[in-house]
Short mmCIF file of C-alpha atoms and ligand atoms in Angstrom, two decimals:
data_model
loop_
_atom_site.label_atom_id
_atom_site.label_comp_id
_atom_site.label_asym_id
_atom_site.label_seq_id
_atom_site.Cartn_x
_atom_site.Cartn_y
_atom_site.Cartn_z
CA UNK X 1 38.48 53.53 73.51
CA UNK X 2 37.53 51.74 76.67
CA UNK X 3 36.09 48.33 75.88
CA UNK X 4 34.26 45.92 78.20
CA UNK X 5 34.10 42.15 77.74
CA UNK X 6 31.28 40.27 79.49
CA UNK X 7 31.89 36.67 80.56
CA UNK X 8 34.75 34.89 82.29
CA UNK X 9 35.81 31.85 80.28
CA UNK X 10 38.54 31.02 77.80
CA UNK X 11 36.53 32.63 75.03
CA UNK X 12 36.39 35.91 76.93
CA UNK X 13 40.09 35.84 77.77
CA UNK X 14 40.72 35.40 74.03
CA UNK X 15 38.33 38.27 73.17
CA UNK X 16 40.13 40.56 75.63
CA UNK X 17 43.55 39.49 74.36
CA UNK X 18 42.59 40.22 70.76
CA UNK X 19 40.80 43.49 71.52
CA UNK X 20 43.75 44.78 73.51
CA UNK X 21 45.86 44.48 70.33
CA UNK X 22 43.57 46.84 68.39
CA UNK X 23 44.92 50.30 67.69
CA UNK X 24 41.78 51.97 68.96
CA UNK X 25 41.71 50.27 72.38
CA UNK X 26 43.17 52.05 75.41
CA UNK X 27 41.83 49.78 78.13
CA UNK X 28 39.90 46.49 78.28
CA UNK X 29 37.57 45.92 81.22
CA UNK X 30 35.87 42.82 82.59
CA UNK X 31 33.09 42.26 85.12
CA UNK X 32 33.82 38.87 86.65
CA UNK X 33 37.08 37.58 85.30
CA UNK X 34 39.60 34.82 85.72
CA UNK X 35 43.30 34.97 86.60
CA UNK X 36 44.27 35.46 82.96
CA UNK X 37 41.80 38.29 82.35
CA UNK X 38 43.07 40.04 85.49
CA UNK X 39 46.53 40.25 83.97
CA UNK X 40 45.48 42.08 80.82
CA UNK X 41 42.41 44.04 81.87
CA UNK X 42 40.81 46.14 84.56
CA UNK X 43 37.96 45.10 86.80
CA UNK X 44 34.91 47.28 86.18
CA UNK X 45 34.18 48.89 89.53
CA UNK X 46 30.78 48.69 91.13
CA UNK X 47 28.61 45.89 92.34
CA UNK X 48 25.04 45.03 91.66
CA UNK X 49 23.10 42.51 89.69
CA UNK X 50 21.11 42.84 86.54
CA UNK X 51 21.78 44.40 83.19
CA UNK X 52 20.28 47.76 84.17
CA UNK X 53 22.82 48.15 86.97
CA UNK X 54 25.64 47.09 84.72
CA UNK X 55 24.54 49.56 82.04
CA UNK X 56 24.51 52.28 84.72
CA UNK X 57 28.13 51.48 85.67
CA UNK X 58 29.18 51.31 82.02
CA UNK X 59 27.75 54.80 81.54
CA UNK X 60 29.44 56.16 84.67
CA UNK X 61 32.81 54.69 83.71
CA UNK X 62 32.56 56.01 80.15
CA UNK X 63 33.02 52.60 78.57
CA UNK X 64 32.77 53.13 74.81
CA UNK X 65 31.99 49.63 73.55
CA UNK X 66 30.83 46.35 75.10
CA UNK X 67 31.37 42.84 73.72
CA UNK X 68 29.27 39.99 75.11
CA UNK X 69 30.79 36.49 75.35
CA UNK X 70 28.06 34.08 76.48
CA UNK X 71 24.56 33.50 75.11
CA UNK X 72 22.56 33.95 78.32
CA UNK X 73 22.88 37.77 78.56
CA UNK X 74 22.02 38.10 74.85
CA UNK X 75 18.92 35.93 75.13
CA UNK X 76 17.92 37.88 78.25
CA UNK X 77 18.15 41.13 76.31
CA UNK X 78 21.33 42.85 77.53
CA UNK X 79 21.71 44.48 74.10
CA UNK X 80 18.22 46.01 74.32
CA UNK X 81 18.99 47.42 77.77
CA UNK X 82 22.30 48.97 76.65
CA UNK X 83 20.88 50.35 73.40
CA UNK X 84 17.93 51.95 75.22
CA UNK X 85 20.55 54.03 77.05
CA UNK X 86 22.44 54.82 73.86
CA UNK X 87 25.38 52.57 74.80
CA UNK X 88 27.30 50.79 72.06
CA UNK X 89 27.28 47.01 72.39
CA UNK X 90 28.12 44.16 70.02
CA UNK X 91 25.53 41.39 69.74
CA UNK X 92 21.95 40.66 68.70
CA UNK X 93 18.93 42.11 70.48
CA UNK X 94 16.69 39.76 72.49
CA UNK X 95 14.30 39.07 69.60
CA UNK X 96 17.15 38.14 67.24
CA UNK X 97 18.98 36.10 69.90
CA UNK X 98 16.01 33.70 69.67
CA UNK X 99 18.03 32.00 66.95
CA UNK X 100 19.92 30.36 69.81
CA UNK X 101 17.41 30.91 72.62
CA UNK X 102 14.69 28.84 70.93
CA UNK X 103 15.49 25.85 68.76
CA UNK X 104 11.83 25.82 67.67
CA UNK X 105 12.21 29.39 66.39
CA UNK X 106 15.47 28.55 64.60
CA UNK X 107 14.13 25.36 63.00
CA UNK X 108 10.88 26.98 61.85
CA UNK X 109 12.85 29.85 60.34
CA UNK X 110 15.08 27.42 58.47
CA UNK X 111 12.07 25.48 57.20
CA UNK X 112 10.29 28.65 56.07
CA UNK X 113 13.31 29.98 54.17
CA UNK X 114 14.69 26.71 52.80
CA UNK X 115 17.90 26.74 54.83
CA UNK X 116 19.22 23.15 54.92
CA UNK X 117 18.67 21.40 58.26
CA UNK X 118 17.42 18.04 59.57
CA UNK X 119 13.67 17.41 59.20
CA UNK X 120 11.80 17.81 62.49
CA UNK X 121 8.54 17.85 64.42
CA UNK X 122 7.73 20.10 67.42
CA UNK X 123 5.84 18.86 70.49
CA UNK X 124 4.53 20.65 73.54
CA UNK X 125 2.87 17.61 75.16
CA UNK X 126 4.90 14.57 76.25
CA UNK X 127 2.10 12.07 75.47
CA UNK X 128 1.92 13.21 71.86
CA UNK X 129 5.69 13.09 71.51
CA UNK X 130 5.81 9.53 72.85
CA UNK X 131 2.98 8.43 70.56
CA UNK X 132 4.96 9.87 67.63
CA UNK X 133 8.09 7.99 68.73
CA UNK X 134 6.16 4.67 68.84
CA UNK X 135 5.79 4.89 65.07
CA UNK X 136 9.26 6.27 64.28
CA UNK X 137 12.45 4.79 62.92
CA UNK X 138 15.55 5.37 65.09
CA UNK X 139 18.12 6.85 65.65
CA UNK X 140 16.49 10.23 66.26
CA UNK X 141 17.61 13.33 68.10
CA UNK X 142 15.47 14.93 70.79
CA UNK X 143 16.18 18.52 71.78
CA UNK X 144 14.87 20.89 74.42
CA UNK X 145 13.65 24.14 72.88
CA UNK X 146 15.47 26.58 75.16
CA UNK X 147 18.99 27.13 76.49
CA UNK X 148 20.41 24.07 78.22
CA UNK X 149 24.14 24.84 78.47
CA UNK X 150 24.90 22.62 75.48
CA UNK X 151 23.28 19.56 77.11
CA UNK X 152 19.80 19.80 75.60
CA UNK X 153 20.31 17.54 72.57
CA UNK X 154 19.94 13.80 73.16
CA UNK X 155 20.72 11.25 70.47
CA UNK X 156 18.32 8.30 70.91
CA UNK X 157 19.05 4.85 69.46
CA UNK X 158 15.66 3.23 70.13
CA UNK X 159 12.16 3.87 71.44
CA UNK X 160 13.14 3.28 75.08
CA UNK X 161 15.86 5.94 74.89
CA UNK X 162 13.52 8.31 73.08
CA UNK X 163 10.78 7.91 75.67
CA UNK X 164 13.31 8.45 78.44
CA UNK X 165 14.58 11.64 76.76
CA UNK X 166 11.03 13.02 76.49
CA UNK X 167 10.43 12.23 80.17
CA UNK X 168 13.68 13.84 81.27
CA UNK X 169 13.07 17.02 79.31
CA UNK X 170 9.29 17.47 79.54
CA UNK X 171 8.17 15.65 82.69
CA UNK X 172 11.16 15.80 85.05
CA UNK X 173 12.07 19.20 83.58
CA UNK X 174 15.79 18.53 83.72
CA UNK X 175 16.41 21.77 81.81
CA UNK X 176 13.59 23.73 83.46
CA UNK X 177 11.47 25.94 81.22
CA UNK X 178 13.79 25.20 78.31
CA UNK X 179 11.96 21.87 78.04
CA UNK X 180 8.39 23.13 77.65
CA UNK X 181 8.65 22.32 73.98
CA UNK X 182 10.84 19.76 72.27
CA UNK X 183 12.03 19.01 68.79
CA UNK X 184 12.23 15.48 67.47
CA UNK X 185 14.72 15.57 64.66
CA UNK X 186 16.14 13.37 61.94
CA UNK X 187 19.59 11.95 62.84
CA UNK X 188 22.22 13.28 60.45
CA UNK X 189 25.41 11.46 59.60
CA UNK X 190 28.65 13.12 58.64
CA UNK X 191 31.35 15.33 60.11
CA UNK X 192 30.75 18.41 62.21
CA UNK X 193 32.31 21.80 61.54
CA UNK X 194 31.76 25.28 62.94
CA UNK X 195 31.34 28.37 60.79
CA UNK X 196 31.44 31.66 62.61
CA UNK X 197 30.55 34.94 60.91
CA UNK X 198 30.29 38.57 61.96
CA UNK X 199 27.22 40.34 60.60
CA UNK X 200 25.75 43.84 60.62
CA UNK X 201 22.29 42.57 59.70
CA UNK X 202 22.93 42.91 55.97
CA UNK X 203 26.39 41.56 55.13
CA UNK X 204 28.35 38.77 56.76
CA UNK X 205 32.10 38.17 56.96
CA UNK X 206 33.24 34.68 57.85
CA UNK X 207 36.11 33.83 60.16
CA UNK X 208 38.15 30.74 59.24
CA UNK X 209 36.27 27.44 59.60
CA UNK X 210 36.97 25.39 62.70
CA UNK X 211 36.16 22.14 64.43
CA UNK X 212 35.32 21.53 68.05
CA UNK X 213 35.92 18.29 70.01
CA UNK X 214 32.84 17.99 72.20
CA UNK X 215 33.29 14.61 73.89
CA UNK X 216 35.49 14.21 76.94
CA UNK X 217 37.60 11.24 75.75
CA UNK X 218 39.93 10.65 72.81
CA UNK X 219 38.28 9.30 69.69
CA UNK X 220 35.12 11.33 70.44
CA UNK X 221 33.97 8.98 73.17
CA UNK X 222 32.16 9.66 76.43
CA UNK X 223 29.77 12.41 77.43
CA UNK X 224 29.60 15.81 75.77
CA UNK X 225 31.40 18.76 77.33
CA UNK X 226 31.52 22.46 76.55
CA UNK X 227 34.36 21.57 74.15
CA UNK X 228 37.75 19.94 74.82
CA UNK X 229 39.68 21.57 72.02
CA UNK X 230 39.44 23.05 68.57
CA UNK X 231 41.51 23.74 65.52
CA UNK X 232 41.24 26.07 62.57
CA UNK X 233 40.87 26.08 59.65
CA UNK X 234 39.09 22.75 59.09
CA UNK X 235 40.27 20.91 55.93
CA UNK X 236 36.71 19.63 55.36
CA UNK X 237 35.64 23.14 54.43
CA UNK X 238 37.23 23.81 51.06
CA UNK X 239 36.65 27.07 49.16
CA UNK X 240 33.67 25.73 47.24
CA UNK X 241 31.92 24.41 50.34
CA UNK X 242 32.65 27.64 52.20
CA UNK X 243 31.08 29.72 49.42
CA UNK X 244 28.01 27.53 49.47
CA UNK X 245 27.69 27.73 53.25
CA UNK X 246 28.14 31.49 53.03
CA UNK X 247 25.34 31.95 50.50
CA UNK X 248 22.84 29.20 51.33
CA UNK X 249 23.17 29.21 55.11
CA UNK X 250 24.88 32.26 56.60
CA UNK X 251 23.69 35.04 54.29
CA UNK X 252 20.34 33.30 53.79
CA UNK X 253 19.81 33.36 57.57
CA UNK X 254 20.76 37.03 57.89
CA UNK X 255 18.28 37.86 55.09
CA UNK X 256 15.59 35.63 56.60
CA UNK X 257 15.92 37.46 59.94
CA UNK X 258 15.61 40.77 58.09
CA UNK X 259 12.38 39.59 56.45
CA UNK X 260 11.06 38.55 59.84
CA UNK X 261 11.73 42.06 61.14
CA UNK X 262 14.36 40.78 63.58
CA UNK X 263 17.56 42.34 62.25
CA UNK X 264 20.44 40.13 63.39
CA UNK X 265 23.68 41.87 64.31
CA UNK X 266 26.60 40.20 66.00
CA UNK X 267 28.09 36.75 65.68
CA UNK X 268 26.21 34.13 63.74
CA UNK X 269 27.67 30.71 64.44
CA UNK X 270 26.39 27.68 62.57
CA UNK X 271 27.14 24.22 63.90
CA UNK X 272 27.09 22.18 60.69
CA UNK X 273 26.90 18.52 59.80
CA UNK X 274 28.69 17.90 56.53
CA UNK X 275 27.16 14.77 55.05
CA UNK X 276 26.33 13.22 51.70
CA UNK X 277 23.57 15.70 50.99
CA UNK X 278 25.88 18.63 51.71
CA UNK X 279 26.07 20.82 54.77
CA UNK X 280 23.06 21.04 57.11
CA UNK X 281 22.61 23.20 60.18
CA UNK X 282 22.59 21.35 63.51
CA UNK X 283 22.16 24.53 65.49
CA UNK X 284 22.72 28.24 65.47
CA UNK X 285 24.54 30.13 68.19
CA UNK X 286 24.47 33.89 68.50
CA UNK X 287 27.94 34.35 70.01
CA UNK X 288 31.52 33.26 69.57
CA UNK X 289 32.20 29.54 70.02
CA UNK X 290 34.14 28.28 72.99
CA UNK X 291 36.82 26.87 72.45
CA UNK X 292 36.75 27.66 68.69
CA UNK X 293 37.41 31.36 69.36
CA UNK X 294 40.68 30.53 71.14
CA UNK X 295 41.94 28.92 67.93
CA UNK X 296 40.42 31.51 65.57
CA UNK X 297 41.50 34.82 67.04
CA UNK X 298 45.26 34.11 66.98
CA UNK X 299 44.93 33.66 63.19
CA UNK X 300 43.04 36.92 62.65
CA UNK X 301 44.93 39.85 61.11
CA UNK X 302 41.95 42.21 60.59
CA UNK X 303 41.67 44.79 63.38
CA UNK X 304 39.22 43.13 65.75
CA UNK X 305 37.69 46.25 67.30
CA UNK X 306 37.14 47.80 63.86
CA UNK X 307 35.43 44.61 62.70
CA UNK X 308 33.07 44.41 65.67
CA UNK X 309 32.29 48.13 65.62
CA UNK X 310 31.57 48.07 61.88
CA UNK X 311 29.09 45.25 62.48
CA UNK X 312 27.46 47.14 65.33
CA UNK X 313 27.06 50.37 63.37
CA UNK X 314 25.89 48.65 60.18
CA UNK X 315 28.91 49.48 58.05
CA UNK X 316 30.47 46.07 57.53
CA UNK X 317 30.69 46.83 53.77
CA UNK X 318 33.68 49.05 54.42
CA UNK X 319 35.66 46.01 55.59
CA UNK X 320 36.10 44.07 52.37
CA UNK X 321 37.59 40.89 53.69
CA UNK X 322 38.74 39.24 56.83
CA UNK X 323 42.47 38.83 56.54
CA UNK X 324 44.19 36.08 58.38
CA UNK X 325 47.54 34.46 58.86
CA UNK X 326 48.37 31.45 56.76
CA UNK X 327 48.66 28.19 58.62
CA UNK X 328 46.75 26.58 61.47
CA UNK X 329 45.99 27.08 65.14
CA UNK X 330 45.13 24.35 67.63
CA UNK X 331 43.62 24.88 71.08
CA UNK X 332 43.91 22.07 73.62
CA UNK X 333 41.64 22.49 76.64
CA UNK X 334 42.99 21.40 80.01
CA UNK X 335 40.22 20.39 82.40
CA UNK X 336 39.81 19.32 86.02
CA UNK X 337 39.57 15.58 86.68
CA UNK X 338 35.90 14.58 86.79
CA UNK X 339 34.65 17.23 84.36
CA UNK X 340 31.96 17.30 82.84
CA UNK X 341 30.72 15.67 86.06
CA UNK X 342 31.80 16.72 89.55
CA UNK X 343 35.33 17.99 90.06
CA UNK X 344 37.40 19.65 92.76
CA UNK X 345 38.59 23.25 92.64
CA UNK X 346 41.46 25.10 94.27
CA UNK X 347 44.44 23.13 92.86
CA UNK X 348 47.63 25.14 92.37
CA UNK X 349 48.56 25.58 88.73
CA UNK X 350 52.21 25.67 87.70
CA UNK X 351 53.85 26.21 84.35
CA UNK X 352 51.66 28.77 82.59
CA UNK X 353 54.66 31.03 81.94
CA UNK X 354 56.76 28.11 80.74
CA UNK X 355 53.95 27.20 78.33
CA UNK X 356 53.98 30.78 77.07
CA UNK X 357 57.75 30.59 76.61
CA UNK X 358 57.22 27.84 74.02
CA UNK X 359 55.39 30.49 71.98
CA UNK X 360 51.96 29.10 72.87
CA UNK X 361 49.16 31.40 73.95
CA UNK X 362 47.41 30.38 77.15
CA UNK X 363 43.78 31.44 77.48
CA UNK X 364 42.59 30.91 81.01
CA UNK X 365 39.04 29.80 81.85
CA UNK X 366 38.28 28.34 85.31
CA UNK X 367 41.14 29.97 87.24
CA UNK X 368 41.47 32.48 90.05
CA UNK X 369 44.31 34.24 91.83
CA UNK X 370 44.69 33.69 95.57
CA UNK X 371 47.73 35.17 97.38
CA UNK X 372 49.58 35.53 94.12
CA UNK X 373 49.02 31.89 93.13
CA UNK X 374 46.85 30.76 90.24
CA UNK X 375 44.34 28.11 91.35
CA UNK X 376 41.84 25.99 89.42
CA UNK X 377 38.31 27.29 89.74
CA UNK X 378 36.24 25.45 87.14
CA UNK X 379 35.80 22.41 84.92
CA UNK X 380 37.59 23.76 81.89
CA UNK X 381 40.69 25.39 83.36
CA UNK X 382 42.51 26.78 80.32
CA UNK X 383 43.11 26.45 76.60
CA UNK X 384 46.67 26.21 75.27
CA UNK X 385 46.98 27.42 71.68
CA UNK X 386 49.78 26.48 69.31
CA UNK X 387 50.28 27.61 65.75
CA UNK X 388 52.07 26.16 62.74
CA UNK X 389 52.39 26.37 59.00
CA UNK X 390 50.85 22.92 58.83
CA UNK X 391 48.17 21.26 60.97
CA UNK X 392 50.63 18.63 62.35
CA UNK X 393 53.02 21.46 63.22
CA UNK X 394 50.31 23.37 65.07
CA UNK X 395 49.25 20.23 66.97
CA UNK X 396 52.83 19.56 68.03
CA UNK X 397 53.27 23.15 69.14
CA UNK X 398 50.08 23.15 71.23
CA UNK X 399 51.04 19.92 73.03
CA UNK X 400 54.53 21.28 73.72
CA UNK X 401 52.82 24.06 75.64
CA UNK X 402 50.36 21.70 77.37
CA UNK X 403 53.26 19.60 78.70
CA UNK X 404 54.61 22.59 80.64
CA UNK X 405 51.41 22.95 82.70
CA UNK X 406 50.82 21.00 85.90
CA UNK X 407 48.11 20.76 88.54
CA UNK X 408 46.67 17.89 90.54
CA UNK X 409 44.13 15.97 88.48
CA UNK X 410 44.69 17.81 85.22
CA UNK X 411 43.11 16.14 82.21
CA UNK X 412 43.24 16.83 78.50
CA UNK X 413 42.53 15.01 75.26
CA UNK X 414 45.60 13.76 73.40
CA UNK X 415 44.01 13.79 69.95
CA UNK X 416 42.92 17.38 69.31
CA UNK X 417 43.27 18.05 65.57
CA UNK X 418 43.73 14.37 64.67
CA UNK X 419 40.37 14.33 62.85
CA UNK X 420 41.63 17.20 60.70
CA UNK X 421 44.68 15.18 59.71
CA UNK X 422 42.41 12.35 58.60
CA UNK X 423 40.33 14.64 56.42
CA UNK X 424 43.48 16.03 54.81
CA UNK X 425 44.68 12.49 54.01
CA UNK X 426 41.32 11.56 52.48
CA UNK X 427 41.14 14.75 50.46
CA UNK X 428 44.61 14.23 49.01
CA UNK X 429 43.79 10.57 48.24
CA UNK X 430 40.65 11.63 46.36
CA UNK X 431 42.68 14.07 44.33
P1 AMP P 501 23.08 20.91 69.28
O1 AMP P 501 23.01 21.43 70.69
O2 AMP P 501 21.81 20.99 68.55
O3 AMP P 501 24.25 21.45 68.49
O4 AMP P 501 23.49 19.39 69.44
C1 AMP P 501 24.61 18.98 70.18
C2 AMP P 501 25.30 17.86 69.48
O5 AMP P 501 24.40 16.78 69.25
C3 AMP P 501 25.81 18.23 68.09
O6 AMP P 501 27.06 18.85 68.14
C4 AMP P 501 25.85 16.88 67.42
O7 AMP P 501 27.02 16.17 67.82
C5 AMP P 501 24.66 16.17 67.99
N1 AMP P 501 23.47 16.37 67.11
C6 AMP P 501 22.56 17.36 67.19
N2 AMP P 501 21.63 17.24 66.23
C7 AMP P 501 21.95 16.17 65.52
C8 AMP P 501 21.36 15.51 64.38
N3 AMP P 501 20.24 15.96 63.82
N4 AMP P 501 21.98 14.43 63.91
C9 AMP P 501 23.11 13.96 64.49
N5 AMP P 501 23.69 14.50 65.56
C10 AMP P 501 23.14 15.59 66.08
N1 LIG P 502 32.01 24.97 70.95
C1 LIG P 502 30.61 24.88 71.08
C2 LIG P 502 29.96 26.12 71.46
O1 LIG P 502 30.56 27.15 71.67
O2 LIG P 502 28.74 26.09 71.59
#
């Protein structure tokens, strides 16, 4: 089969890498890639913007199956456009992608169906929101309703910060239309974990648990980024907790969407806060996590194409379990100096092959090839993935790979996975 991957980051390089290992895949295509994707796939010919034009090309090129990386195309309805033409594509339709596209939709669904999440109030007028904040106890979290590239949630410590957040989102429209409505939400304490499942609208199969590292600096300090590294599985999520999350959150959400007449097929990703009252949903995403996917896919033994196609055609039942390698994987993201703020591009990257020689897998993100050289072309430049029988072993392996890579101004966190080690220590102490 000819398979197309949409998107051009580390997540998409990982998706292509994994798909190209499936028995049923003859060729993997991409639309706008990076230097890593170029090495393992083929550029889909044809120009033109918009999903209709892309669907046209996909039809002409006889692509059999399309996998979508980022949320934007899903929320814009790429799946509807492809399905209208009878093309096979993995992901939720526009109406179901609202689970990520509108936080108000997601929160109201969770409230209606008793899916655990922070308590919240919705506002569509800034004056009313500010009046509410005057009588509130802080900290609180204020979130823009729509897509905001992961920047739409603001934790506010006092009234002044809360008022400022409302002004930024609703008056100054920092996130555009995404800020027409906001959510004011209870601040949850605990530890964050990501649970990613593949669903056909009826059943759901969970990939190993994982944990992202969102802040730019070690010790989870500094501004949020797209994610500076991830590891899997996460020791916080023991079997019992996983079962509970599966039933009360993941399956409950799939069933709730069914009842709402918005069958959800594709990836359901829950960002969870694990606190004293048990796991609660911080947010839903309707696509694979980035960088979590870079750590998850190297552990996956189940045929990836078969899994995604079974979800798309509604026959996930025939795949009983997701089988995976024992042990851990750690992905360390290497970024350009200045990210998540301004950064320079075009720096020559050395050492990718040397990193691969250590046995690490390098998933490229913001890179491009110019005259045979690989140059930086984005904030997050690549993810280096190491594996090990133990979490410390996987961490060591990943950093061995990272040390081989060089470019001017390269930056990475030195503590990816360290939180996981702490949880393991605490768990063994409790036992
Ligand atoms: P979101 O985009 O909703 O996932 O929020 C982004 C980040 O903000 C999360 O990964 C958390 O670190 C933090 N956050 C969001 N909601 C809450 C909450 N209710 N309590 C505490 N932290 C939160
Ligand atoms: N790792 C966070 C995300 O993919 O949204």
